[in-house]
Amino acid sequence: MSEQRQLRLVVNGEVRTGQVEPRKLLVDFLREDLGLTGTHVGCEHGICGACTILVNGEAARSCLMLAVQADGAELLTVEGLAREGRLHPLQDAFWEHHGLQCGFCTPGMLIAAYDLLQTNPTPTEEEIRAGLSAVLCRCTGYHGIVRAVQAAAECLRGGEE
Amino acid sequence: MEQFTPKLVGARVKRREDRRLLTGQGAYTDDHRPSGLLYAAFLRSPYAHARIVRLDPAAARSLAGVATVMTGEELARLVKPVRAGSNMRDYKTTSWPPLAVGKVRHVGEAVAVVVAESRYLAEDALEQIDVDYEPLPTVADAQAASEPQAALLHEEVGTNVLLTRQFAQGEVDAAIAGAEVRVRERFRFHRHAAICMENRGCLAEYHAGTGALTLRSATQCPGLLRDVLADLLDLPEHCVRVVAADVGGGFGAKSSLYPEELTLCAITRLLARPVKWISDRREDLLTSTQAWDEVVEAELALRADGTIVGLRAEVTTDIGAYSIYPWTATVEPVQTISFLPGPYRVPHYRGRTRGVATCKAPLGPYRGVGRPITTFVMEGLMDRAARRLGMDPVELRLRNYIREEEFPYKTPSGIVWDQASLTACMHKAREALDYEATRQWQRQAREEGRWVGIGFATYIELTGVGSAIPVSPGMPISTGTEAAFIRVDPSGTVTAAFSVAPQGQGHETALAQVVADALGVSFQDVRVICGDTAVAPHGTGTYASRSAVLAGGAAILAGRALREKTLQIAGHLLETNPADLDIQDGRIFVRGKLERGIPFREIARAAYGGLRRLPKDMEPGLEVTRFYDPYYGTASSATHVAVVEVDRETYEVKIHRYVVVEDCGRIINPLIVEGQVRGGVAQGIGAALYEEVVYDEEGQLLTGTLMDYLVPTAAELIPIEVHHLETPSPTTLGGFRGMGEGGTIGAPAAIANAVSDALSPLGIEITELPITPERLFRLMRGTNELS
Ligand code: FES
Ligand code: FES
């Protein structure tokens, strides 16, 4: 076994440490070492988006990063969206609008939507569709997902006013 | 059928399973990590067809962290090969060893397995296995494979044509010869992949002390797997448990037994340590069952007034390298000739089919099975006929649909349609679309030189199939029943367990709605458990649009039985005739006297409290198992309409509108039904426009990543308009009809017809799916060259 590297990072607001082989993927580190199995692996080659997380505030594919590259970074995964047992408006909206079926794409989809609304709080339907096109869903036809993001955007805007 | 009074059934109830899935708390196969876990990786053949001359695992075995390496010969001593039998006459049973023995038959077939302390180590060790192959001639396509001089995949049966079958009614040749109008076409539907976002995977655990084997698998069919695993591993069935907790999509591709499941079970038994295998996307594209890959030559004949007189078709299906268990290689080719006449009255019919083995991944059931292509073919012929007759395509369809008064209607292949709303669906679709206005818009757009078209497709499908007809023709196992086990706890909460096993269809919610209504308790008090053979009564799983009908029916039977017992206990305690009592929202009361009642949990407590509080001779307890067999099954139907535009420069097809009018009987949960319809349509649009599994002449897979195999993203799709007719099935309990597959059945045909309509001024008709820009370009140029 090759030598282990020490790792320290902030995940969902908590400081986490670990020891990994340099070749270990970030998504495997999250799932296996930290037990955060909410982030999913759908292709391991950067296309499906199921593994999408936020790294230092920006959407990234955790299957295309090595764990060691995230040393010192701040990560947000699906497990960090709800606060104190209260769902994030995006989660509520996905629930309300049937934005998920099997749920496998959902963690990546939620984070991609979170990222989209962060950069564009008032997206048009077209912008939502383009913005989410980096995450594949095979179940829903995206209908409920798009409606959910529209609803969440409205709710988040309402919250600010 | 007995009356069923719905209350929660029909309501747009938010799904119960969503909270855990939205917060990252789902329990998919790969999320389980028992202590002592080992990881498996498979060595896969780079050749499409080759003899294995030498396979040396010694170097891999000696690596640190490797627990075992196993070859095909070694594994063959531990498990029987899979033999998917059928009692269909002209079908040849072949063997499928879980790891190749002697030779490989498609690229990606597993030849050895490594089990190690981590997946990284297991994959390292794969590189140390030395294999010498002697390539054999590649059998790359079905036509070549069926020639007498073709190399054989399965020497044991002496041919690559593993099945032939025919359905016939009347005098089709004479009828067609004498007809006034004939349309004939050769249709080609290419190979398709299900692409579940969760790749396949499984985790096997053997407990040496008790002899119990548990397999967690991303499967649609835990009950079915349990039965066959016990058989092939020679274990008592009561020692085998199969669990499918959260599963990330299935669409038919997770409904068969797979070699990896069998391999892992054998190895965990040997090592007495848990072993997990999770497919990567490339493996999934190489080895999960694929769909369609058919050529259909069909001819439709009509009278001058548009009445159909006859239909004949020859189908050739490329079934890939192996016949899958339990459905066999018959599932797609035979369903195709079985369903080809579709929603129409076809007095004279003959369909012939053959399934031919080639060096590709095995073909299996996929959403719609047979019907996406039969609808593409039949509806394509109908539009061609309408053009020839100068008739409106809607009028031609209305003239030929099976009429309301003709139900129950027996088809040439022996299927009985109980009832379907064919004409009503079309009327409603025409209205929802505003057909006249859309045609008007089309005329204007054409004048501007735009290529715009409208395409219709109507289908009828058999769902909720009972024991009268095997789900796959000639299949030796029965899939005609499902059961519900319902237990009321002493506290009054309810657990309902089923063998059906969802992969996103929301059974935990929908079945809880049915149970709550049947029993008379509140939705919150019902918990549904699916997909665990240790708690469920015997059944097979979720496939073939059967869960709402079969599990829903069983839920009604079991719920009613408990309701009756509850009323008897309540009558005893209230000193009232049980016939005068009613249950609602968890309370039992005297009809008309709401105040004279007793909470449900009181009854539950009494039921377990011994004989003192129960009617004389009543057995204590409040739980029951009921089986349901809908016998023939019930028909679902829909009309799909697509409005498309072909870009004159890029030849891209853009969908402007998509309308679905469907009748799936009594709807349990409209939210879920609409989700299924839209998701199904999305897959059908993918099949129509983007998705194609491509192998080269050497049998190498060219679409081995999601960059090459294109599934639609949010940007390609539009909002799909869904309308319901809700005609309760006359034959099933609860009036439910199955509807999980329909979206995928209608969409390829509707899109193809819309594109043909758009290009009809140029005399171009679509015969091949998917309609990629490249294919369209070639069609327009009337050439096969890209220049
Ligand atoms: S798993 Fe990372 S993009 Fe698919
Ligand atoms: S919900 Fe199944 S892949 Fe999106």
mmCIF file with all atom_site columns, C-alpha atoms and ligand atoms in Angstrom, chain A residues 99-106 109 136-140 145, chain B residues 197 248-249 251 503, ligand 2:
data_model
loop_
_atom_site.group_PDB
_atom_site.id
_atom_site.type_symbol
_atom_site.label_atom_id
_atom_site.label_alt_id
_atom_site.label_comp_id
_atom_site.label_asym_id
_atom_site.label_entity_id
_atom_site.label_seq_id
_atom_site.pdbx_PDB_ins_code
_atom_site.Cartn_x
_atom_site.Cartn_y
_atom_site.Cartn_z
_atom_site.occupancy
_atom_site.B_iso_or_equiv
_atom_site.pdbx_formal_charge
_atom_site.auth_seq_id
_atom_site.auth_comp_id
_atom_site.auth_asym_id
_atom_site.auth_atom_id
_atom_site.pdbx_PDB_model_num
ATOM   1  C  CA  . GLY A 1 99  ? -38.587 16.475 -8.139  1.00 0.00 ? 99  GLY A CA  1
ATOM   2  C  CA  . LEU A 1 100 ? -37.269 13.005 -7.414  1.00 0.00 ? 100 LEU A CA  1
ATOM   3  C  CA  . GLN A 1 101 ? -38.158 9.402  -7.950  1.00 0.00 ? 101 GLN A CA  1
ATOM   4  C  CA  . CYS A 1 102 ? -35.339 6.968  -7.226  1.00 0.00 ? 102 CYS A CA  1
ATOM   5  C  CA  . GLY A 1 103 ? -33.415 9.756  -5.531  1.00 0.00 ? 103 GLY A CA  1
ATOM   6  C  CA  . PHE A 1 104 ? -30.041 8.745  -6.872  1.00 0.00 ? 104 PHE A CA  1
ATOM   7  C  CA  . CYS A 1 105 ? -29.376 11.946 -8.806  1.00 0.00 ? 105 CYS A CA  1
ATOM   8  C  CA  . THR A 1 106 ? -31.018 14.064 -6.117  1.00 0.00 ? 106 THR A CA  1
ATOM   9  C  CA  . MET A 1 109 ? -29.124 17.862 -8.427  1.00 0.00 ? 109 MET A CA  1
ATOM   10 C  CA  . LEU A 1 136 ? -28.411 13.661 -15.332 1.00 0.00 ? 136 LEU A CA  1
ATOM   11 C  CA  . CYS A 1 137 ? -31.699 12.341 -14.043 1.00 0.00 ? 137 CYS A CA  1
ATOM   12 C  CA  . ARG A 1 138 ? -33.117 9.235  -15.645 1.00 0.00 ? 138 ARG A CA  1
ATOM   13 C  CA  . CYS A 1 139 ? -36.385 9.081  -13.728 1.00 0.00 ? 139 CYS A CA  1
ATOM   14 C  CA  . THR A 1 140 ? -38.222 12.373 -13.752 1.00 0.00 ? 140 THR A CA  1
ATOM   15 C  CA  . ILE A 1 145 ? -37.049 19.373 -10.790 1.00 0.00 ? 145 ILE A CA  1
ATOM   16 C  CA  . MET B 2 197 ? -28.228 6.507  -12.566 1.00 0.00 ? 197 MET B CA  1
ATOM   17 C  CA  . GLY B 2 248 ? -31.460 4.032  -8.093  1.00 0.00 ? 248 GLY B CA  1
ATOM   18 C  CA  . GLY B 2 249 ? -33.616 3.248  -11.100 1.00 0.00 ? 249 GLY B CA  1
ATOM   19 C  CA  . PHE B 2 251 ? -36.475 0.276  -15.933 1.00 0.00 ? 251 PHE B CA  1
ATOM   20 C  CA  . GLN B 2 503 ? -36.747 1.854  -7.736  1.00 0.00 ? 503 GLN B CA  1
HETATM 21 S  S1  . FES C 3 .   ? -34.627 10.574 -9.477  1.00 0.00 ? 2   FES C S1  1
HETATM 22 FE FE1 . FES C 3 .   ? -33.760 8.781  -10.305 1.00 0.00 ? 2   FES C FE1 1
HETATM 23 S  S2  . FES C 3 .   ? -32.144 9.578  -11.432 1.00 0.00 ? 2   FES C S2  1
HETATM 24 FE FE2 . FES C 3 .   ? -33.139 11.348 -10.805 1.00 0.00 ? 2   FES C FE2 1
#
